[in-house]
Amino acid sequence: MSDALLKTPLYPLHLDAGAKMVPFANYSMPVQYALGVKKEHLHCRSQAGLFDVSHMGQLRLHGVNAAAELEKLVPVDIVDLPVGKQRYALFTNPNGGLMDDLMVTNYGDHLYVVVNAACKAQDIEHLQQNLSDGVTVELLDDRALLALQGPLAAEVLAQLNPKVNEMVFMDSAYLTLAGVECMVSRSGYTGEDGFEISVPAVSAQALAAKLVADSRVEWIGLGARDSLRLECGLCLYGHDIDATTTPIEASLIWAISPARRRGGARAGGFPGDAVILEQVETKQVSRKRVGLLGQSKAPVREGTKLFDQQDNEVGIVTSGTYGPTKEAPVAMAYLTQEMAKLGNEVFAEVRGKKLPMTVEKMPFVPQRYYRG
């Protein structure tokens, strides 16, 4: 293992738990534990799983105009985001492409922002260059980030603070857990109910150990994190979306807030607005992100080319694996707009064979966010 790899505050716990560590976004991260990827995946779907996501970038934006300034960089309503609520957002570039996806929380006197690990430095620079002098960007590099996910997550976390039971999906609050003030949101990246917990790094090991000591909780690595999010139709930046992909091509039109669309209260005003808003209105794009369900047992991996029945190349797979809950190969892909219709059959070229796959609505398994 290269000494150059960064380590999260929970690194010793992963080693103690028998994790297989791999390089990921310049960090040494657990890809799986003794249970193995499939059992970790199924445990998270049935009970509760604990993920170390401390490699993500955590930021605070300070300043009275922070919301209005951030709104200039995203096609999302930040100005009217209620205090104590979180929202999914997208950094766009002048061509309408996606620089990153992120989560934004309004904590009243500041905004709390979580960005992808691989994009952390780029995003901080983007913010510092484009926000007005009245807004400051604080990097929270002294905090860890945990995700407790699964149908029993609320029961487990309520033992440390029953106030979590009052939260619904996308609620956020400062809560004391095991004697430590944490930032807690009812959200996650698995499609299950659950929480993301920002905790001071010095207290992270104690909190994580307390959570995983519960018999209902197992450590979950990057392998199962990927299969869980893919089954629930959630994009992975740098794979399913990137700087060449517009939100409409990526089937993320729902993430363009009504207030920022043509005719909205604060229409446009973000990078690439002309391209994006034209696509919102016309729905005309050359390619579209879709879900694919395999008709054989063989998983179809990222980079696999896709063909129609006449053997014309019509797209490419951006994420693919075997879905343990769906009990079938699942994938995300970009297809030509003509081929992207539900029920269409395409063929994935795997080791010289053409494997049939069907365009299917995502998520492949139901999302179970708690909405009250």
PDB file of C-alpha atoms in Angstrom, residues 20-269:
ATOM      1  CA  LYS A  20      -9.605  -5.502   2.495  1.00  0.00           C
ATOM      2  CA  MET A  21      -8.214  -2.013   1.812  1.00  0.00           C
ATOM      3  CA  VAL A  22      -7.879  -0.561  -1.682  1.00  0.00           C
ATOM      4  CA  PRO A  23      -6.870   2.829  -3.157  1.00  0.00           C
ATOM      5  CA  PHE A  24      -9.944   4.984  -3.825  1.00  0.00           C
ATOM      6  CA  ALA A  25      -9.970   8.729  -4.568  1.00  0.00           C
ATOM      7  CA  ASN A  26      -6.449   8.997  -3.083  1.00  0.00           C
ATOM      8  CA  TYR A  27      -7.537   7.290   0.154  1.00  0.00           C
ATOM      9  CA  SER A  28      -6.980   3.811   1.515  1.00  0.00           C
ATOM     10  CA  MET A  29     -10.584   2.596   1.781  1.00  0.00           C
ATOM     11  CA  PRO A  30     -12.314  -0.681   2.736  1.00  0.00           C
ATOM     12  CA  VAL A  31     -13.745  -2.458  -0.311  1.00  0.00           C
ATOM     13  CA  GLN A  32     -15.158  -5.336   1.757  1.00  0.00           C
ATOM     14  CA  TYR A  33     -15.010  -7.017   5.145  1.00  0.00           C
ATOM     15  CA  ALA A  34     -15.145 -10.661   6.267  1.00  0.00           C
ATOM     16  CA  LEU A  35     -18.845 -10.991   5.329  1.00  0.00           C
ATOM     17  CA  GLY A  36     -18.103 -10.343   1.658  1.00  0.00           C
ATOM     18  CA  VAL A  37     -19.798  -7.959  -0.747  1.00  0.00           C
ATOM     19  CA  LYS A  38     -23.017  -9.924  -1.338  1.00  0.00           C
ATOM     20  CA  LYS A  39     -23.759 -10.542   2.355  1.00  0.00           C
ATOM     21  CA  GLU A  40     -22.891  -6.948   3.239  1.00  0.00           C
ATOM     22  CA  HIS A  41     -25.311  -5.748   0.549  1.00  0.00           C
ATOM     23  CA  LEU A  42     -28.145  -7.983   1.767  1.00  0.00           C
ATOM     24  CA  HIS A  43     -27.480  -7.087   5.421  1.00  0.00           C
ATOM     25  CA  CYS A  44     -27.856  -3.383   4.618  1.00  0.00           C
ATOM     26  CA  ARG A  45     -31.145  -4.087   2.820  1.00  0.00           C
ATOM     27  CA  SER A  46     -32.511  -6.123   5.769  1.00  0.00           C
ATOM     28  CA  GLN A  47     -30.966  -4.560   8.911  1.00  0.00           C
ATOM     29  CA  ALA A  48     -28.361  -1.754   9.129  1.00  0.00           C
ATOM     30  CA  GLY A  49     -24.945  -1.111   7.638  1.00  0.00           C
ATOM     31  CA  LEU A  50     -22.241   1.337   8.676  1.00  0.00           C
ATOM     32  CA  PHE A  51     -20.154   3.029   5.963  1.00  0.00           C
ATOM     33  CA  ASP A  52     -17.062   5.175   6.328  1.00  0.00           C
ATOM     34  CA  VAL A  53     -17.508   8.032   3.837  1.00  0.00           C
ATOM     35  CA  SER A  54     -14.963  10.342   5.452  1.00  0.00           C
ATOM     36  CA  HIS A  55     -13.146  10.650   2.119  1.00  0.00           C
ATOM     37  CA  MET A  56     -15.931  12.946   0.923  1.00  0.00           C
ATOM     38  CA  GLY A  57     -15.342  16.691   1.063  1.00  0.00           C
ATOM     39  CA  GLN A  58     -17.167  18.541   3.848  1.00  0.00           C
ATOM     40  CA  LEU A  59     -17.444  22.339   3.595  1.00  0.00           C
ATOM     41  CA  ARG A  60     -19.205  25.219   5.272  1.00  0.00           C
ATOM     42  CA  LEU A  61     -20.141  28.388   3.400  1.00  0.00           C
ATOM     43  CA  HIS A  62     -20.411  31.479   5.624  1.00  0.00           C
ATOM     44  CA  GLY A  63     -21.879  34.864   4.763  1.00  0.00           C
ATOM     45  CA  VAL A  64     -25.311  36.462   4.548  1.00  0.00           C
ATOM     46  CA  ASN A  65     -25.341  36.036   0.759  1.00  0.00           C
ATOM     47  CA  ALA A  66     -24.057  32.441   0.775  1.00  0.00           C
ATOM     48  CA  ALA A  67     -27.297  30.947  -0.585  1.00  0.00           C
ATOM     49  CA  ALA A  68     -27.671  33.509  -3.387  1.00  0.00           C
ATOM     50  CA  GLU A  69     -24.005  33.179  -4.320  1.00  0.00           C
ATOM     51  CA  LEU A  70     -24.050  29.370  -4.395  1.00  0.00           C
ATOM     52  CA  GLU A  71     -27.216  29.500  -6.485  1.00  0.00           C
ATOM     53  CA  LYS A  72     -25.199  31.181  -9.264  1.00  0.00           C
ATOM     54  CA  LEU A  73     -23.238  27.939  -9.681  1.00  0.00           C
ATOM     55  CA  VAL A  74     -26.084  25.386  -9.594  1.00  0.00           C
ATOM     56  CA  PRO A  75     -29.461  24.984 -11.401  1.00  0.00           C
ATOM     57  CA  VAL A  76     -31.095  24.412  -8.030  1.00  0.00           C
ATOM     58  CA  ASP A  77     -33.182  26.504  -5.629  1.00  0.00           C
ATOM     59  CA  ILE A  78     -30.829  27.301  -2.727  1.00  0.00           C
ATOM     60  CA  VAL A  79     -32.268  30.703  -1.732  1.00  0.00           C
ATOM     61  CA  ASP A  80     -35.581  29.166  -0.610  1.00  0.00           C
ATOM     62  CA  LEU A  81     -34.108  26.006   0.920  1.00  0.00           C
ATOM     63  CA  PRO A  82     -35.701  25.845   4.396  1.00  0.00           C
ATOM     64  CA  VAL A  83     -33.513  25.820   7.496  1.00  0.00           C
ATOM     65  CA  GLY A  84     -32.888  22.223   8.542  1.00  0.00           C
ATOM     66  CA  LYS A  85     -33.360  20.844   5.029  1.00  0.00           C
ATOM     67  CA  GLN A  86     -30.906  19.290   2.587  1.00  0.00           C
ATOM     68  CA  ARG A  87     -31.054  19.312  -1.219  1.00  0.00           C
ATOM     69  CA  TYR A  88     -29.269  17.523  -4.072  1.00  0.00           C
ATOM     70  CA  ALA A  89     -27.436  19.928  -6.367  1.00  0.00           C
ATOM     71  CA  LEU A  90     -25.205  19.962  -9.455  1.00  0.00           C
ATOM     72  CA  PHE A  91     -22.204  22.099 -10.347  1.00  0.00           C
ATOM     73  CA  THR A  92     -22.531  22.851 -14.067  1.00  0.00           C
ATOM     74  CA  ASN A  93     -19.954  24.115 -16.563  1.00  0.00           C
ATOM     75  CA  PRO A  94     -20.431  26.599 -19.448  1.00  0.00           C
ATOM     76  CA  ASN A  95     -21.285  23.750 -21.850  1.00  0.00           C
ATOM     77  CA  GLY A  96     -24.050  22.451 -19.578  1.00  0.00           C
ATOM     78  CA  GLY A  97     -21.906  19.531 -18.392  1.00  0.00           C
ATOM     79  CA  LEU A  98     -21.695  18.341 -14.797  1.00  0.00           C
ATOM     80  CA  MET A  99     -18.597  19.240 -12.772  1.00  0.00           C
ATOM     81  CA  ASP A 100     -19.845  17.358  -9.703  1.00  0.00           C
ATOM     82  CA  ASP A 101     -22.968  16.475  -7.780  1.00  0.00           C
ATOM     83  CA  LEU A 102     -23.268  17.543  -4.164  1.00  0.00           C
ATOM     84  CA  MET A 103     -25.544  17.848  -1.143  1.00  0.00           C
ATOM     85  CA  VAL A 104     -26.382  21.270   0.320  1.00  0.00           C
ATOM     86  CA  THR A 105     -27.882  21.807   3.779  1.00  0.00           C
ATOM     87  CA  ASN A 106     -29.212  25.083   5.192  1.00  0.00           C
ATOM     88  CA  TYR A 107     -28.221  25.352   8.852  1.00  0.00           C
ATOM     89  CA  GLY A 108     -29.465  28.926   9.175  1.00  0.00           C
ATOM     90  CA  ASP A 109     -26.226  30.810   9.808  1.00  0.00           C
ATOM     91  CA  HIS A 110     -24.261  28.737   7.266  1.00  0.00           C
ATOM     92  CA  LEU A 111     -24.599  26.241   4.425  1.00  0.00           C
ATOM     93  CA  TYR A 112     -23.099  22.775   4.848  1.00  0.00           C
ATOM     94  CA  VAL A 113     -21.933  21.208   1.584  1.00  0.00           C
ATOM     95  CA  VAL A 114     -20.733  17.657   0.879  1.00  0.00           C
ATOM     96  CA  VAL A 115     -18.853  17.060  -2.386  1.00  0.00           C
ATOM     97  CA  ASN A 116     -17.324  13.980  -3.978  1.00  0.00           C
ATOM     98  CA  ALA A 117     -13.848  12.944  -2.839  1.00  0.00           C
ATOM     99  CA  ALA A 118     -12.261  12.951  -6.296  1.00  0.00           C
ATOM    100  CA  CYS A 119     -13.641  16.444  -7.001  1.00  0.00           C
ATOM    101  CA  LYS A 120     -12.840  18.003  -3.609  1.00  0.00           C
ATOM    102  CA  ALA A 121      -9.908  20.229  -4.626  1.00  0.00           C
ATOM    103  CA  GLN A 122     -11.552  21.267  -7.900  1.00  0.00           C
ATOM    104  CA  ASP A 123     -14.843  22.138  -6.164  1.00  0.00           C
ATOM    105  CA  ILE A 124     -13.184  24.205  -3.440  1.00  0.00           C
ATOM    106  CA  GLU A 125     -11.262  26.176  -6.073  1.00  0.00           C
ATOM    107  CA  HIS A 126     -14.456  26.616  -8.121  1.00  0.00           C
ATOM    108  CA  LEU A 127     -16.273  28.013  -5.089  1.00  0.00           C
ATOM    109  CA  GLN A 128     -13.435  30.309  -4.008  1.00  0.00           C
ATOM    110  CA  GLN A 129     -13.060  31.731  -7.516  1.00  0.00           C
ATOM    111  CA  ASN A 130     -16.756  32.337  -8.096  1.00  0.00           C
ATOM    112  CA  LEU A 131     -18.292  33.305  -4.746  1.00  0.00           C
ATOM    113  CA  SER A 132     -18.289  36.981  -3.775  1.00  0.00           C
ATOM    114  CA  ASP A 133     -15.874  38.392  -1.204  1.00  0.00           C
ATOM    115  CA  GLY A 134     -18.617  38.276   1.415  1.00  0.00           C
ATOM    116  CA  VAL A 135     -18.757  34.463   1.356  1.00  0.00           C
ATOM    117  CA  THR A 136     -16.046  32.309   2.909  1.00  0.00           C
ATOM    118  CA  VAL A 137     -15.396  28.621   2.245  1.00  0.00           C
ATOM    119  CA  GLU A 138     -14.378  26.568   5.276  1.00  0.00           C
ATOM    120  CA  LEU A 139     -12.947  23.100   4.639  1.00  0.00           C
ATOM    121  CA  LEU A 140     -13.959  20.757   7.454  1.00  0.00           C
ATOM    122  CA  ASP A 141     -10.881  18.546   7.316  1.00  0.00           C
ATOM    123  CA  ASP A 142     -11.114  17.774  11.033  1.00  0.00           C
ATOM    124  CA  ARG A 143     -14.331  15.761  10.725  1.00  0.00           C
ATOM    125  CA  ALA A 144     -15.257  12.223   9.741  1.00  0.00           C
ATOM    126  CA  LEU A 145     -18.435  11.223   7.904  1.00  0.00           C
ATOM    127  CA  LEU A 146     -20.381   8.065   8.678  1.00  0.00           C
ATOM    128  CA  ALA A 147     -23.441   6.659   6.922  1.00  0.00           C
ATOM    129  CA  LEU A 148     -25.774   4.374   8.865  1.00  0.00           C
ATOM    130  CA  GLN A 149     -28.133   2.836   6.320  1.00  0.00           C
ATOM    131  CA  GLY A 150     -30.909   0.255   6.297  1.00  0.00           C
ATOM    132  CA  PRO A 151     -34.445  -0.384   7.590  1.00  0.00           C
ATOM    133  CA  LEU A 152     -33.228  -0.653  11.208  1.00  0.00           C
ATOM    134  CA  ALA A 153     -30.955   2.411  11.072  1.00  0.00           C
ATOM    135  CA  ALA A 154     -33.445   4.662  12.869  1.00  0.00           C
ATOM    136  CA  GLU A 155     -33.981   2.131  15.678  1.00  0.00           C
ATOM    137  CA  VAL A 156     -30.225   1.848  16.177  1.00  0.00           C
ATOM    138  CA  LEU A 157     -29.508   5.585  16.115  1.00  0.00           C
ATOM    139  CA  ALA A 158     -32.519   6.435  18.300  1.00  0.00           C
ATOM    140  CA  GLN A 159     -30.788   4.627  21.145  1.00  0.00           C
ATOM    141  CA  LEU A 160     -28.192   7.418  21.093  1.00  0.00           C
ATOM    142  CA  ASN A 161     -30.678  10.226  20.509  1.00  0.00           C
ATOM    143  CA  PRO A 162     -34.464   9.629  20.148  1.00  0.00           C
ATOM    144  CA  LYS A 163     -34.810  12.945  18.267  1.00  0.00           C
ATOM    145  CA  VAL A 164     -33.755  11.143  15.079  1.00  0.00           C
ATOM    146  CA  ASN A 165     -37.249   9.613  15.039  1.00  0.00           C
ATOM    147  CA  GLU A 166     -38.695  13.099  14.443  1.00  0.00           C
ATOM    148  CA  MET A 167     -36.660  13.522  11.246  1.00  0.00           C
ATOM    149  CA  VAL A 168     -37.876  12.682   7.752  1.00  0.00           C
ATOM    150  CA  PHE A 169     -35.969  12.234   4.493  1.00  0.00           C
ATOM    151  CA  MET A 170     -33.650  15.189   3.783  1.00  0.00           C
ATOM    152  CA  ASP A 171     -34.032  16.692   7.283  1.00  0.00           C
ATOM    153  CA  SER A 172     -30.772  17.818   8.911  1.00  0.00           C
ATOM    154  CA  ALA A 173     -29.969  18.872  12.466  1.00  0.00           C
ATOM    155  CA  TYR A 174     -27.212  19.325  15.003  1.00  0.00           C
ATOM    156  CA  LEU A 175     -27.711  16.422  17.410  1.00  0.00           C
ATOM    157  CA  THR A 176     -25.708  15.025  20.313  1.00  0.00           C
ATOM    158  CA  LEU A 177     -24.714  11.382  19.786  1.00  0.00           C
ATOM    159  CA  ALA A 178     -22.774   9.556  22.517  1.00  0.00           C
ATOM    160  CA  GLY A 179     -21.947  12.911  24.120  1.00  0.00           C
ATOM    161  CA  VAL A 180     -20.643  14.504  20.908  1.00  0.00           C
ATOM    162  CA  GLU A 181     -22.349  17.202  18.823  1.00  0.00           C
ATOM    163  CA  CYS A 182     -22.796  15.912  15.268  1.00  0.00           C
ATOM    164  CA  MET A 183     -24.422  17.126  12.074  1.00  0.00           C
ATOM    165  CA  VAL A 184     -27.019  14.488  11.195  1.00  0.00           C
ATOM    166  CA  SER A 185     -29.100  14.214   8.020  1.00  0.00           C
ATOM    167  CA  ARG A 186     -31.733  11.595   7.247  1.00  0.00           C
ATOM    168  CA  SER A 187     -30.364  10.661   3.853  1.00  0.00           C
ATOM    169  CA  GLY A 188     -27.909   8.363   2.128  1.00  0.00           C
ATOM    170  CA  TYR A 189     -26.674   6.620  -0.992  1.00  0.00           C
ATOM    171  CA  THR A 190     -28.243   3.163  -0.734  1.00  0.00           C
ATOM    172  CA  GLY A 191     -31.933   3.790  -1.443  1.00  0.00           C
ATOM    173  CA  GLU A 192     -32.697   2.685   2.111  1.00  0.00           C
ATOM    174  CA  ASP A 193     -33.770   4.770   5.069  1.00  0.00           C
ATOM    175  CA  GLY A 194     -30.746   5.974   6.963  1.00  0.00           C
ATOM    176  CA  PHE A 195     -28.554   8.778   8.215  1.00  0.00           C
ATOM    177  CA  GLU A 196     -25.315  10.528   7.377  1.00  0.00           C
ATOM    178  CA  ILE A 197     -23.395  11.692  10.433  1.00  0.00           C
ATOM    179  CA  SER A 198     -20.634  14.307  10.408  1.00  0.00           C
ATOM    180  CA  VAL A 199     -18.608  13.874  13.614  1.00  0.00           C
ATOM    181  CA  PRO A 200     -15.380  15.502  14.858  1.00  0.00           C
ATOM    182  CA  ALA A 201     -12.471  13.271  13.815  1.00  0.00           C
ATOM    183  CA  VAL A 202     -11.274  12.874  17.403  1.00  0.00           C
ATOM    184  CA  SER A 203     -14.622  11.308  18.370  1.00  0.00           C
ATOM    185  CA  ALA A 204     -15.211   9.276  15.203  1.00  0.00           C
ATOM    186  CA  GLN A 205     -13.721   5.957  16.324  1.00  0.00           C
ATOM    187  CA  ALA A 206     -15.685   5.904  19.584  1.00  0.00           C
ATOM    188  CA  LEU A 207     -18.982   6.680  17.824  1.00  0.00           C
ATOM    189  CA  ALA A 208     -18.389   4.146  15.052  1.00  0.00           C
ATOM    190  CA  ALA A 209     -17.397   1.448  17.562  1.00  0.00           C
ATOM    191  CA  LYS A 210     -20.574   2.124  19.557  1.00  0.00           C
ATOM    192  CA  LEU A 211     -22.743   1.807  16.444  1.00  0.00           C
ATOM    193  CA  VAL A 212     -21.102  -1.338  15.097  1.00  0.00           C
ATOM    194  CA  ALA A 213     -21.255  -2.984  18.541  1.00  0.00           C
ATOM    195  CA  ASP A 214     -25.033  -3.244  17.971  1.00  0.00           C
ATOM    196  CA  SER A 215     -25.789  -6.746  16.679  1.00  0.00           C
ATOM    197  CA  ARG A 216     -27.997  -5.269  13.950  1.00  0.00           C
ATOM    198  CA  VAL A 217     -25.117  -3.266  12.426  1.00  0.00           C
ATOM    199  CA  GLU A 218     -22.337  -4.521  10.135  1.00  0.00           C
ATOM    200  CA  TRP A 219     -19.497  -2.620   8.480  1.00  0.00           C
ATOM    201  CA  ILE A 220     -20.139  -2.199   4.733  1.00  0.00           C
ATOM    202  CA  GLY A 221     -17.397  -1.544   2.180  1.00  0.00           C
ATOM    203  CA  LEU A 222     -17.152   0.173  -1.185  1.00  0.00           C
ATOM    204  CA  GLY A 223     -18.136  -2.992  -3.089  1.00  0.00           C
ATOM    205  CA  ALA A 224     -21.592  -3.236  -1.531  1.00  0.00           C
ATOM    206  CA  ARG A 225     -21.954   0.551  -1.530  1.00  0.00           C
ATOM    207  CA  ASP A 226     -21.675   0.387  -5.314  1.00  0.00           C
ATOM    208  CA  SER A 227     -24.192  -2.437  -5.797  1.00  0.00           C
ATOM    209  CA  LEU A 228     -26.639  -0.826  -3.341  1.00  0.00           C
ATOM    210  CA  ARG A 229     -26.599   2.579  -5.061  1.00  0.00           C
ATOM    211  CA  LEU A 230     -26.775   0.997  -8.531  1.00  0.00           C
ATOM    212  CA  GLU A 231     -29.851  -1.085  -7.682  1.00  0.00           C
ATOM    213  CA  CYS A 232     -31.497   2.147  -6.530  1.00  0.00           C
ATOM    214  CA  GLY A 233     -30.608   4.091  -9.674  1.00  0.00           C
ATOM    215  CA  LEU A 234     -28.212   6.561  -8.045  1.00  0.00           C
ATOM    216  CA  CYS A 235     -25.437   8.079 -10.183  1.00  0.00           C
ATOM    217  CA  LEU A 236     -21.732   7.780  -9.432  1.00  0.00           C
ATOM    218  CA  TYR A 237     -19.813  10.895 -10.475  1.00  0.00           C
ATOM    219  CA  GLY A 238     -17.043  10.223 -12.975  1.00  0.00           C
ATOM    220  CA  HIS A 239     -18.892   7.166 -14.263  1.00  0.00           C
ATOM    221  CA  ASP A 240     -22.617   7.801 -14.859  1.00  0.00           C
ATOM    222  CA  ILE A 241     -22.232  11.585 -14.985  1.00  0.00           C
ATOM    223  CA  ASP A 242     -19.258  13.781 -15.863  1.00  0.00           C
ATOM    224  CA  ALA A 243     -18.212  17.090 -17.417  1.00  0.00           C
ATOM    225  CA  THR A 244     -19.479  15.979 -20.853  1.00  0.00           C
ATOM    226  CA  THR A 245     -22.948  15.010 -19.592  1.00  0.00           C
ATOM    227  CA  THR A 246     -25.868  17.438 -19.249  1.00  0.00           C
ATOM    228  CA  PRO A 247     -28.503  16.929 -16.525  1.00  0.00           C
ATOM    229  CA  ILE A 248     -31.129  16.117 -19.187  1.00  0.00           C
ATOM    230  CA  GLU A 249     -28.945  13.471 -20.843  1.00  0.00           C
ATOM    231  CA  ALA A 250     -28.349  12.075 -17.355  1.00  0.00           C
ATOM    232  CA  SER A 251     -32.116  11.822 -16.655  1.00  0.00           C
ATOM    233  CA  LEU A 252     -31.671  14.324 -13.815  1.00  0.00           C
ATOM    234  CA  ILE A 253     -34.266  16.809 -15.081  1.00  0.00           C
ATOM    235  CA  TRP A 254     -35.968  16.509 -11.660  1.00  0.00           C
ATOM    236  CA  ALA A 255     -32.871  18.158 -10.137  1.00  0.00           C
ATOM    237  CA  ILE A 256     -33.468  21.392 -12.106  1.00  0.00           C
ATOM    238  CA  SER A 257     -35.617  23.397  -9.679  1.00  0.00           C
ATOM    239  CA  PRO A 258     -38.791  25.038 -11.097  1.00  0.00           C
ATOM    240  CA  ALA A 259     -37.576  28.426  -9.807  1.00  0.00           C
ATOM    241  CA  ARG A 260     -34.487  28.175 -12.033  1.00  0.00           C
ATOM    242  CA  ARG A 261     -36.293  27.136 -15.238  1.00  0.00           C
ATOM    243  CA  ARG A 262     -37.630  29.491 -17.882  1.00  0.00           C
ATOM    244  CA  GLY A 263     -40.539  31.407 -16.387  1.00  0.00           C
ATOM    245  CA  GLY A 264     -39.353  30.611 -12.858  1.00  0.00           C
ATOM    246  CA  ALA A 265     -38.729  33.178 -10.108  1.00  0.00           C
ATOM    247  CA  ARG A 266     -34.943  33.135 -10.679  1.00  0.00           C
ATOM    248  CA  ALA A 267     -34.610  31.539 -14.099  1.00  0.00           C
ATOM    249  CA  GLY A 268     -31.139  30.735 -15.400  1.00  0.00           C
ATOM    250  CA  GLY A 269     -28.080  32.555 -14.167  1.00  0.00           C
TER     251      GLY A 269
END
